[in-house]
Tab-separated table of N, CA and C in Angstrom:
chain	number	residue	atom	x	y	z
A	17	UNK	N	21.458	59.111	-175.163
A	17	UNK	CA	21.284	60.559	-175.354
A	17	UNK	C	19.681	61.037	-175.522
A	18	UNK	N	19.395	62.256	-175.258
A	18	UNK	CA	18.333	62.595	-175.862
A	18	UNK	C	18.300	63.221	-176.998
A	19	UNK	N	17.015	62.884	-177.953
A	19	UNK	CA	17.019	63.559	-179.424
A	19	UNK	C	17.275	65.040	-179.033
A	20	UNK	N	17.664	65.367	-179.770
A	20	UNK	CA	18.056	67.189	-180.350
A	20	UNK	C	17.310	67.695	-181.140
A	21	UNK	N	16.900	68.922	-180.780
A	21	UNK	CA	15.776	69.690	-181.353
A	21	UNK	C	16.072	71.147	-180.824
A	22	UNK	N	15.968	71.817	-181.561
A	22	UNK	CA	15.948	73.491	-181.427
A	22	UNK	C	14.700	73.889	-181.271
A	23	UNK	N	14.506	73.996	-179.654
A	23	UNK	CA	13.068	74.568	-179.225
A	23	UNK	C	12.552	75.788	-179.564
A	24	UNK	N	11.271	75.627	-179.643
A	24	UNK	CA	10.364	77.001	-179.632
A	24	UNK	C	10.963	78.128	-178.644
A	25	UNK	N	10.757	79.164	-179.200
A	25	UNK	CA	10.501	80.418	-178.214
A	25	UNK	C	10.070	80.084	-176.706
A	26	UNK	N	8.824	79.422	-176.711
A	26	UNK	CA	7.766	79.586	-175.735
A	26	UNK	C	8.693	78.358	-174.803
A	27	UNK	N	9.717	77.744	-175.207
A	27	UNK	CA	10.391	76.557	-174.247
A	27	UNK	C	11.587	77.011	-173.878
A	28	UNK	N	12.048	78.173	-174.102
A	28	UNK	CA	13.269	78.891	-173.570
A	28	UNK	C	13.252	80.282	-173.178
A	29	UNK	N	14.525	80.716	-172.354
A	29	UNK	CA	14.972	81.932	-172.082
A	29	UNK	C	15.581	82.407	-172.547
A	30	UNK	N	15.494	83.631	-173.151
A	30	UNK	CA	16.298	84.851	-173.955
A	30	UNK	C	17.608	84.418	-173.193
A	31	UNK	N	18.591	84.518	-173.884
A	31	UNK	CA	19.889	84.702	-173.101
A	31	UNK	C	20.472	86.068	-172.998
A	32	UNK	N	20.323	87.023	-173.430
A	32	UNK	CA	20.672	88.003	-173.740
A	32	UNK	C	19.474	89.369	-173.663
A	33	UNK	N	19.410	90.444	-173.555
A	33	UNK	CA	18.868	91.463	-173.549
A	33	UNK	C	18.671	91.672	-175.145
A	34	UNK	N	17.383	92.311	-175.632
A	34	UNK	CA	17.243	92.814	-177.117
A	34	UNK	C	18.369	93.473	-177.690
A	35	UNK	N	19.121	94.714	-176.590
A	35	UNK	CA	20.007	95.436	-177.200
A	35	UNK	C	21.489	94.741	-177.643
A	36	UNK	N	21.459	93.519	-177.123
A	36	UNK	CA	22.712	92.887	-176.973
A	36	UNK	C	22.584	91.662	-178.330
A	37	UNK	N	21.805	91.063	-178.451
A	37	UNK	CA	21.242	90.577	-179.828
A	37	UNK	C	21.513	91.456	-181.027
A	38	UNK	N	21.134	92.634	-180.954
A	38	UNK	CA	21.063	93.610	-181.923
A	38	UNK	C	22.547	93.977	-182.025
A	39	UNK	N	23.570	94.402	-181.002
A	39	UNK	CA	24.943	94.486	-181.315
A	39	UNK	C	25.654	93.440	-181.496
A	40	UNK	N	25.149	92.068	-181.401
A	40	UNK	CA	26.154	90.881	-182.019
A	40	UNK	C	25.374	90.937	-183.649
A	41	UNK	N	24.350	91.099	-183.971
A	41	UNK	CA	23.684	91.238	-185.458
A	41	UNK	C	24.777	92.555	-185.965
A	42	UNK	N	24.804	93.543	-185.321
A	42	UNK	CA	25.718	94.274	-186.102
A	42	UNK	C	26.829	94.019	-186.449
A	43	UNK	N	27.598	93.503	-185.500
A	43	UNK	CA	28.903	93.216	-185.549
A	43	UNK	C	29.093	92.193	-186.605
A	44	UNK	N	28.094	91.137	-186.892
A	44	UNK	CA	28.164	90.073	-187.940
A	44	UNK	C	28.010	90.839	-188.950
A	45	UNK	N	27.048	91.292	-189.384
A	45	UNK	CA	26.654	92.379	-190.648
A	45	UNK	C	28.193	93.277	-190.775
A	46	UNK	N	28.783	94.094	-190.074
A	46	UNK	CA	29.511	94.747	-190.385
A	46	UNK	C	30.551	93.737	-191.013
A	47	UNK	N	31.172	93.148	-189.997
A	47	UNK	CA	31.978	92.239	-190.114
A	47	UNK	C	32.416	91.314	-191.597
A	48	UNK	N	31.145	91.182	-192.008
A	48	UNK	CA	30.715	90.035	-193.438
A	48	UNK	C	30.341	91.203	-194.393
A	49	UNK	N	30.485	92.562	-194.217
A	49	UNK	CA	29.682	93.129	-195.086
A	49	UNK	C	30.409	93.303	-196.543
A	50	UNK	N	31.576	93.142	-196.876
A	50	UNK	CA	31.879	93.013	-198.145
A	50	UNK	C	31.207	91.274	-199.194
A	51	UNK	N	30.877	91.094	-198.150
A	51	UNK	CA	30.069	89.471	-198.881
A	51	UNK	C	28.707	89.644	-199.016
A	52	UNK	N	28.029	90.357	-198.163
A	52	UNK	CA	26.865	90.522	-198.533
A	52	UNK	C	26.426	90.999	-199.414
A	53	UNK	N	25.061	90.254	-200.235
A	53	UNK	CA	24.343	90.340	-201.468
A	53	UNK	C	22.859	90.594	-200.962
A	54	UNK	N	22.562	92.011	-200.472
A	54	UNK	CA	21.095	92.496	-200.081
A	54	UNK	C	20.719	91.145	-199.251
A	55	UNK	N	21.574	90.823	-198.302
A	55	UNK	CA	21.112	89.891	-197.133
A	55	UNK	C	21.792	90.690	-195.904
A	56	UNK	N	21.349	89.810	-194.528
A	56	UNK	CA	21.816	90.356	-193.487
A	56	UNK	C	21.445	88.813	-192.526
A	57	UNK	N	22.535	88.929	-191.319
A	57	UNK	CA	22.269	87.924	-190.400
A	57	UNK	C	21.124	88.324	-189.403
A	58	UNK	N	20.926	87.278	-188.695
A	58	UNK	CA	19.807	87.168	-187.621
A	58	UNK	C	20.133	86.333	-186.807
A	59	UNK	N	19.909	86.735	-185.486
A	59	UNK	CA	19.923	85.868	-184.511
A	59	UNK	C	19.146	85.340	-183.330
A	60	UNK	N	19.448	83.967	-183.256
A	60	UNK	CA	18.535	83.458	-181.735
A	60	UNK	C	19.289	82.688	-181.014
A	61	UNK	N	19.054	83.089	-179.551
A	61	UNK	CA	19.624	82.331	-178.830
A	61	UNK	C	18.565	82.258	-177.204
A	62	UNK	N	19.065	80.579	-176.491
A	62	UNK	CA	18.198	80.531	-175.774
A	62	UNK	C	18.769	79.486	-174.815
A	63	UNK	N	17.922	79.395	-173.717
A	63	UNK	CA	18.409	78.228	-172.537
A	63	UNK	C	17.191	78.068	-171.833
A	64	UNK	N	17.389	76.537	-171.238
A	64	UNK	CA	16.271	75.934	-170.626
A	64	UNK	C	17.445	74.917	-169.601
A	65	UNK	N	16.788	74.315	-169.021
A	65	UNK	CA	17.014	73.128	-168.320
A	65	UNK	C	17.839	71.831	-169.126
A	66	UNK	N	17.665	71.844	-170.203
A	66	UNK	CA	18.139	70.854	-170.820
A	66	UNK	C	19.447	71.284	-171.800
A	67	UNK	N	19.176	72.307	-172.161
A	67	UNK	CA	20.471	72.783	-173.294
A	67	UNK	C	20.598	74.133	-173.488
A	68	UNK	N	21.464	74.634	-173.941
A	68	UNK	CA	21.736	76.118	-174.146
A	68	UNK	C	21.897	76.086	-176.133
A	69	UNK	N	20.867	77.014	-176.521
A	69	UNK	CA	20.753	77.077	-177.953
A	69	UNK	C	21.066	78.382	-178.770
A	70	UNK	N	21.487	78.363	-179.967
A	70	UNK	CA	21.826	79.182	-180.767
A	70	UNK	C	21.361	79.145	-182.258
A	71	UNK	N	20.932	80.055	-182.981
A	71	UNK	CA	20.372	79.900	-184.385
A	71	UNK	C	21.328	81.350	-185.009
A	72	UNK	N	22.053	81.528	-186.096
A	72	UNK	CA	22.587	82.530	-186.870
A	72	UNK	C	22.046	82.117	-188.117
A	73	UNK	N	21.369	82.793	-188.522
A	73	UNK	CA	20.747	82.682	-190.173
A	73	UNK	C	21.196	83.971	-191.018
A	74	UNK	N	21.407	83.691	-192.164
A	74	UNK	CA	21.691	84.459	-193.085
A	74	UNK	C	20.078	84.392	-194.138
A	75	UNK	N	19.809	86.257	-193.980
A	75	UNK	CA	18.536	86.078	-194.653
A	75	UNK	C	18.555	86.962	-195.665
A	76	UNK	N	18.403	86.735	-197.270
A	76	UNK	CA	18.191	87.518	-198.239
A	76	UNK	C	16.926	88.646	-198.020
A	77	UNK	N	17.325	90.110	-198.181
A	77	UNK	CA	16.107	90.746	-198.053
A	77	UNK	C	14.927	90.356	-198.892
A	78	UNK	N	14.888	89.678	-200.038
A	78	UNK	CA	13.709	89.744	-200.824
A	78	UNK	C	13.228	88.185	-200.501
A	79	UNK	N	13.576	87.632	-199.059
A	79	UNK	CA	13.230	86.359	-198.792
A	79	UNK	C	13.490	84.904	-199.553
A	80	UNK	N	14.205	85.409	-200.359
A	80	UNK	CA	14.645	83.927	-201.475
A	80	UNK	C	15.239	82.985	-200.917
A	81	UNK	N	16.148	83.469	-199.827
A	81	UNK	CA	17.252	82.410	-199.422
A	81	UNK	C	16.920	82.702	-197.383
A	82	UNK	N	17.178	81.995	-197.198
A	82	UNK	CA	17.233	81.781	-195.760
A	82	UNK	C	18.189	80.760	-195.460
A	83	UNK	N	19.497	80.748	-194.877
A	83	UNK	CA	20.202	79.832	-194.258
A	83	UNK	C	20.858	79.810	-192.769
A	84	UNK	N	19.754	79.393	-192.119
A	84	UNK	CA	19.498	79.099	-190.889
A	84	UNK	C	20.960	77.894	-190.441
A	85	UNK	N	21.633	78.360	-189.340
A	85	UNK	CA	21.959	77.400	-188.864
A	85	UNK	C	22.120	77.219	-187.204
A	86	UNK	N	21.843	76.150	-186.762
A	86	UNK	CA	21.104	75.635	-185.413
A	86	UNK	C	22.062	75.095	-184.969
A	87	UNK	N	22.759	75.809	-183.278
A	87	UNK	CA	23.304	74.844	-182.561
A	87	UNK	C	22.891	74.553	-181.179
A	88	UNK	N	23.301	73.700	-180.545
A	88	UNK	CA	22.636	73.132	-179.570
A	88	UNK	C	23.765	72.626	-178.449
A	89	UNK	N	23.795	72.900	-177.305
A	89	UNK	CA	24.874	72.516	-176.329
A	89	UNK	C	23.594	71.756	-175.497
A	90	UNK	N	24.300	70.137	-175.121
A	90	UNK	CA	23.294	69.451	-174.463
A	90	UNK	C	23.786	70.056	-172.940
A	91	UNK	N	23.224	70.345	-171.705
A	91	UNK	CA	23.238	70.620	-170.764
A	91	UNK	C	23.170	69.223	-169.614
A	92	UNK	N	24.403	68.879	-168.751
A	92	UNK	CA	24.582	67.571	-167.998
A	92	UNK	C	23.676	68.160	-167.001
A	93	UNK	N	23.048	66.762	-165.988
A	93	UNK	CA	22.518	66.977	-164.536
A	93	UNK	C	22.722	68.059	-163.917
A	94	UNK	N	23.966	68.252	-163.515
A	94	UNK	CA	24.785	69.183	-162.690
A	94	UNK	C	25.413	70.198	-163.297
A	95	UNK	N	25.008	70.366	-164.571
A	95	UNK	CA	25.664	71.363	-165.154
A	95	UNK	C	26.024	73.313	-164.707
A	96	UNK	N	26.679	73.498	-164.236
A	96	UNK	CA	26.773	74.605	-163.739
A	96	UNK	C	27.595	75.740	-164.987
A	97	UNK	N	27.906	75.341	-166.268
A	97	UNK	CA	28.311	75.970	-166.921
A	97	UNK	C	27.688	77.755	-167.217
A	98	UNK	N	28.326	78.385	-167.634
A	98	UNK	CA	27.668	79.983	-167.822
A	98	UNK	C	27.173	80.005	-169.168
A	99	UNK	N	26.016	80.043	-169.262
A	99	UNK	CA	25.274	80.046	-170.803
A	99	UNK	C	25.531	81.028	-171.738
A	100	UNK	N	25.874	82.261	-171.211
A	100	UNK	CA	26.639	83.182	-171.869
A	100	UNK	C	27.901	82.785	-172.856
A	101	UNK	N	28.588	82.326	-171.708
A	101	UNK	CA	30.157	81.743	-172.646
A	101	UNK	C	29.901	81.002	-173.388
A	102	UNK	N	29.131	79.812	-173.306
A	102	UNK	CA	28.842	78.835	-174.176
A	102	UNK	C	28.041	79.324	-175.378
A	103	UNK	N	27.165	80.022	-175.340
A	103	UNK	CA	26.364	80.785	-176.834
A	103	UNK	C	27.514	81.706	-177.321
A	104	UNK	N	28.555	82.490	-176.783
A	104	UNK	CA	29.361	83.574	-177.375
A	104	UNK	C	30.374	82.368	-178.012
A	105	UNK	N	30.707	81.533	-177.546
A	105	UNK	CA	31.835	79.944	-178.003
A	105	UNK	C	30.777	79.886	-179.382
A	106	UNK	N	29.751	79.674	-179.195
A	106	UNK	CA	29.021	79.014	-180.314
A	106	UNK	C	29.030	80.027	-181.763
A	107	UNK	N	28.739	81.557	-181.362
A	107	UNK	CA	28.882	82.151	-182.095
A	107	UNK	C	30.045	82.154	-182.900
A	108	UNK	N	31.428	82.349	-181.961
A	108	UNK	CA	32.637	82.455	-182.397
A	108	UNK	C	32.643	81.465	-183.390
A	109	UNK	N	32.193	80.171	-183.307
A	109	UNK	CA	32.538	79.136	-184.140
A	109	UNK	C	31.665	79.421	-185.552
A	110	UNK	N	30.686	79.805	-185.358
A	110	UNK	CA	29.845	80.507	-186.793
A	110	UNK	C	30.193	81.040	-187.230
A	111	UNK	N	30.693	82.004	-186.787
A	111	UNK	CA	31.681	82.988	-187.332
A	111	UNK	C	32.899	82.799	-188.011
A	112	UNK	N	33.439	82.203	-187.575
A	112	UNK	CA	34.434	81.598	-188.527
A	112	UNK	C	34.076	80.727	-189.642
A	113	UNK	N	32.977	80.043	-189.439
A	113	UNK	CA	32.320	78.958	-190.508
A	113	UNK	C	31.621	80.204	-191.895
A	114	UNK	N	31.020	81.260	-191.430
A	114	UNK	CA	30.600	82.349	-192.161
A	114	UNK	C	31.889	82.907	-193.064
A	115	UNK	N	32.961	82.772	-192.503
A	115	UNK	CA	33.988	83.822	-193.271
A	115	UNK	C	34.759	82.246	-194.025
A	116	UNK	N	34.608	81.390	-194.004
A	116	UNK	CA	34.734	80.170	-194.677
A	116	UNK	C	33.892	79.957	-195.989
A	117	UNK	N	32.648	80.150	-195.702
A	117	UNK	CA	31.201	80.281	-196.460
A	117	UNK	C	31.661	81.296	-197.546
A	118	UNK	N	31.786	82.143	-197.262
A	118	UNK	CA	32.061	83.450	-198.146
A	118	UNK	C	33.463	83.717	-198.936
A	119	UNK	N	34.591	83.200	-198.358
A	119	UNK	CA	35.814	82.653	-198.996
A	119	UNK	C	35.716	81.661	-199.807
A	120	UNK	N	35.012	80.328	-199.444
A	120	UNK	CA	34.423	79.792	-200.561
A	120	UNK	C	33.809	80.027	-201.637
A	121	UNK	N	33.133	80.682	-201.938
A	121	UNK	CA	32.330	81.524	-202.626
A	121	UNK	C	30.950	80.425	-202.396
A	122	UNK	N	30.651	80.293	-201.350
A	122	UNK	CA	29.150	79.735	-200.518
A	122	UNK	C	29.221	78.410	-200.859
A	123	UNK	N	30.368	77.883	-201.026
A	123	UNK	CA	30.141	76.337	-201.414
A	123	UNK	C	30.776	75.440	-201.126
A	124	UNK	N	30.417	75.658	-198.774
A	124	UNK	CA	30.447	74.725	-197.978
A	124	UNK	C	29.329	74.920	-197.495
A	125	UNK	N	29.118	73.892	-196.406
A	125	UNK	CA	28.003	73.784	-195.842
A	125	UNK	C	28.224	73.052	-194.426
A	126	UNK	N	27.222	73.195	-193.729
A	126	UNK	CA	27.010	72.145	-192.788
A	126	UNK	C	26.371	71.364	-192.791
A	127	UNK	N	26.319	70.011	-192.146
A	127	UNK	CA	25.526	69.188	-192.585
A	127	UNK	C	24.062	68.912	-192.386
A	128	UNK	N	22.950	68.675	-192.946
A	128	UNK	CA	21.645	68.662	-192.886
A	128	UNK	C	21.300	68.143	-191.378
A	129	UNK	N	21.896	67.255	-190.963
A	129	UNK	CA	21.541	66.341	-189.595
A	129	UNK	C	22.680	66.766	-188.619
A	130	UNK	N	22.017	66.621	-187.371
A	130	UNK	CA	22.806	67.183	-186.046
A	130	UNK	C	24.047	66.587	-186.224
A	131	UNK	N	25.186	67.270	-186.041
A	131	UNK	CA	26.584	66.761	-185.900
A	131	UNK	C	27.619	67.385	-184.829
A	132	UNK	N	28.572	66.377	-184.364
A	132	UNK	CA	28.871	66.489	-182.872
A	132	UNK	C	30.499	67.750	-183.325
A	133	UNK	N	30.234	68.805	-182.650
A	133	UNK	CA	31.484	69.686	-183.097
A	133	UNK	C	32.343	70.068	-181.632
A	134	UNK	N	33.444	70.309	-181.862
A	134	UNK	CA	34.018	70.859	-180.753
A	134	UNK	C	35.079	71.955	-180.904
A	135	UNK	N	34.717	73.285	-180.158
A	135	UNK	CA	35.487	74.372	-180.481
A	135	UNK	C	35.782	75.018	-178.835
A	136	UNK	N	37.178	75.279	-178.720
A	136	UNK	CA	37.592	75.834	-177.575
A	136	UNK	C	36.908	75.092	-176.454
A	137	UNK	N	37.025	73.780	-176.362
A	137	UNK	CA	36.767	72.918	-175.162
A	137	UNK	C	35.382	72.749	-174.960
A	138	UNK	N	34.567	73.407	-176.015
A	138	UNK	CA	33.075	73.120	-175.599
A	138	UNK	C	32.293	72.110	-176.773
A	139	UNK	N	32.087	70.876	-176.392
A	139	UNK	CA	31.296	70.319	-177.732
A	139	UNK	C	29.578	70.557	-177.441
A	140	UNK	N	29.084	70.577	-178.934
A	140	UNK	CA	27.865	71.129	-179.081
A	140	UNK	C	27.445	70.430	-180.406
A	141	UNK	N	26.607	70.521	-180.458
A	141	UNK	CA	25.987	70.172	-182.115
A	141	UNK	C	25.323	71.214	-182.614
A	142	UNK	N	25.353	70.825	-184.043
A	142	UNK	CA	25.134	71.840	-185.102
A	142	UNK	C	24.516	71.197	-186.289
A	143	UNK	N	23.179	72.014	-187.111
A	143	UNK	CA	22.985	71.513	-188.518
A	143	UNK	C	22.246	73.008	-188.947
A	144	UNK	N	22.087	72.751	-190.490
A	144	UNK	CA	22.087	74.005	-191.295
A	144	UNK	C	21.077	73.564	-192.522
A	145	UNK	N	20.371	74.133	-193.060
A	145	UNK	CA	19.718	74.096	-194.200
A	145	UNK	C	19.287	75.138	-195.039
A	146	UNK	N	19.059	75.401	-196.202
A	146	UNK	CA	18.653	76.271	-197.130
A	146	UNK	C	17.669	76.278	-197.414
A	147	UNK	N	16.746	77.486	-197.370
A	147	UNK	CA	15.257	77.504	-197.871
A	147	UNK	C	15.228	78.459	-198.490
A	148	UNK	N	14.138	78.483	-199.032
A	148	UNK	CA	13.622	79.488	-200.097
A	148	UNK	C	12.046	79.876	-199.380
A	149	UNK	N	12.146	80.676	-198.824
A	149	UNK	CA	10.605	81.190	-198.190
A	149	UNK	C	9.457	81.308	-199.138
A	150	UNK	N	10.094	82.602	-200.264
A	150	UNK	CA	9.402	82.816	-201.252
A	150	UNK	C	8.477	81.459	-202.102
A	151	UNK	N	9.456	80.642	-202.260
A	151	UNK	CA	8.858	79.438	-202.690
A	151	UNK	C	8.000	78.546	-202.186
A	152	UNK	N	8.466	78.547	-200.827
A	152	UNK	CA	7.928	77.693	-199.826
A	152	UNK	C	6.040	78.330	-199.721
A	153	UNK	N	5.935	79.750	-199.733
A	153	UNK	CA	4.909	80.235	-199.471
A	153	UNK	C	4.159	80.288	-200.728
A	154	UNK	N	4.822	79.908	-201.621
A	154	UNK	CA	4.048	79.863	-203.503
A	154	UNK	C	3.351	78.313	-203.332
A	155	UNK	N	4.434	77.430	-202.941
A	155	UNK	CA	3.754	76.248	-202.645
A	155	UNK	C	2.574	76.026	-202.072
A	156	UNK	N	2.752	76.595	-200.820
A	156	UNK	CA	1.658	76.475	-199.872
A	156	UNK	C	0.176	77.217	-200.262
A	157	UNK	N	0.358	78.180	-201.322
A	157	UNK	CA	-0.918	78.639	-201.895
A	157	UNK	C	-1.478	77.881	-203.036
A	158	UNK	N	-0.509	77.528	-203.648
A	158	UNK	CA	-0.834	76.584	-204.686
A	158	UNK	C	-1.571	75.278	-203.865
A	159	UNK	N	-0.944	74.597	-203.365
A	159	UNK	CA	-1.527	73.511	-202.343
A	159	UNK	C	-3.275	73.996	-201.841
A	160	UNK	N	-3.118	74.920	-201.260
A	160	UNK	CA	-4.303	75.407	-200.720
A	160	UNK	C	-5.334	75.670	-202.152
A	161	UNK	N	-4.800	76.261	-202.523
A	161	UNK	CA	-6.165	76.417	-204.188
A	161	UNK	C	-6.534	75.236	-204.484
A	162	UNK	N	-5.714	74.267	-204.368
A	162	UNK	CA	-6.160	72.770	-204.917
A	162	UNK	C	-7.044	71.626	-203.746
A	163	UNK	N	-7.151	72.640	-202.496
A	163	UNK	CA	-7.795	71.360	-201.885
A	163	UNK	C	-6.805	71.059	-200.652
A	164	UNK	N	-5.694	71.176	-200.881
A	164	UNK	CA	-4.697	70.425	-199.998
A	164	UNK	C	-4.259	71.456	-198.908
A	165	UNK	N	-3.493	71.122	-197.664
A	165	UNK	CA	-2.871	71.851	-197.292
A	165	UNK	C	-3.650	72.753	-196.036
A	166	UNK	N	-4.714	71.796	-195.687
A	166	UNK	CA	-5.828	72.109	-194.169
A	166	UNK	C	-4.746	72.191	-193.193
A	167	UNK	N	-3.826	71.599	-193.102
A	167	UNK	CA	-3.045	71.246	-191.912
A	167	UNK	C	-2.179	72.093	-191.782
A	168	UNK	N	-1.108	72.359	-190.496
A	168	UNK	CA	-0.452	72.775	-190.412
A	168	UNK	C	0.911	72.242	-190.582
A	169	UNK	N	1.975	72.856	-191.356
A	169	UNK	CA	3.567	71.736	-191.859
A	169	UNK	C	3.892	72.670	-190.590
A	170	UNK	N	4.581	72.046	-189.955
A	170	UNK	CA	5.641	72.281	-188.899
A	170	UNK	C	7.127	72.816	-189.242
A	171	UNK	N	7.422	73.526	-188.903
A	171	UNK	CA	8.715	73.811	-189.300
A	171	UNK	C	10.269	73.350	-189.037
A	172	UNK	N	10.838	72.652	-189.607
A	172	UNK	CA	12.005	71.679	-189.494
A	172	UNK	C	12.623	72.034	-187.987
A	173	UNK	N	12.733	73.507	-187.678
A	173	UNK	CA	13.560	73.876	-186.464
A	173	UNK	C	12.702	73.432	-185.317
A	174	UNK	N	11.061	73.286	-185.223
A	174	UNK	CA	10.206	73.203	-184.021
A	174	UNK	C	9.752	71.832	-183.767
A	175	UNK	N	10.963	70.503	-183.527
A	175	UNK	CA	10.495	69.348	-183.609
A	175	UNK	C	9.720	68.658	-182.446
A	176	UNK	N	10.034	69.542	-181.342
A	176	UNK	CA	9.601	69.115	-180.121
A	176	UNK	C	7.752	69.828	-179.996
């Protein structure tokens, strides 16, 4: 099996038009509005020859917390699946996860490393991690002030 990676924007094509992304984002934010604390959902989805990918992130408005969950469906050689259907299926799965996450007082998490999941007859992989963007920027600034960090740190999401 090939190494799993959430590909950068320049290696994928968008699945939907911008308006559709905004509609999905609005639906998620509206559905979970009672649980959101100065935060909102963000969504990315793309397709290429090798995979269909989706990321749904929960971001605090002050950038203190970013919780992205990445999903990857690995396409087979002669795979004729509808990438829209696969992406919607993964959104449905994550929607259920977010509901559980909020009901359980934000105390359940997806694995840090890729794990295999099946939902509605579709098998895909997902992982998630919580980041503090403000703290990361402060750390980078501190390191730069002390002569470190002259190199670019690659995002955990861009492994290829």
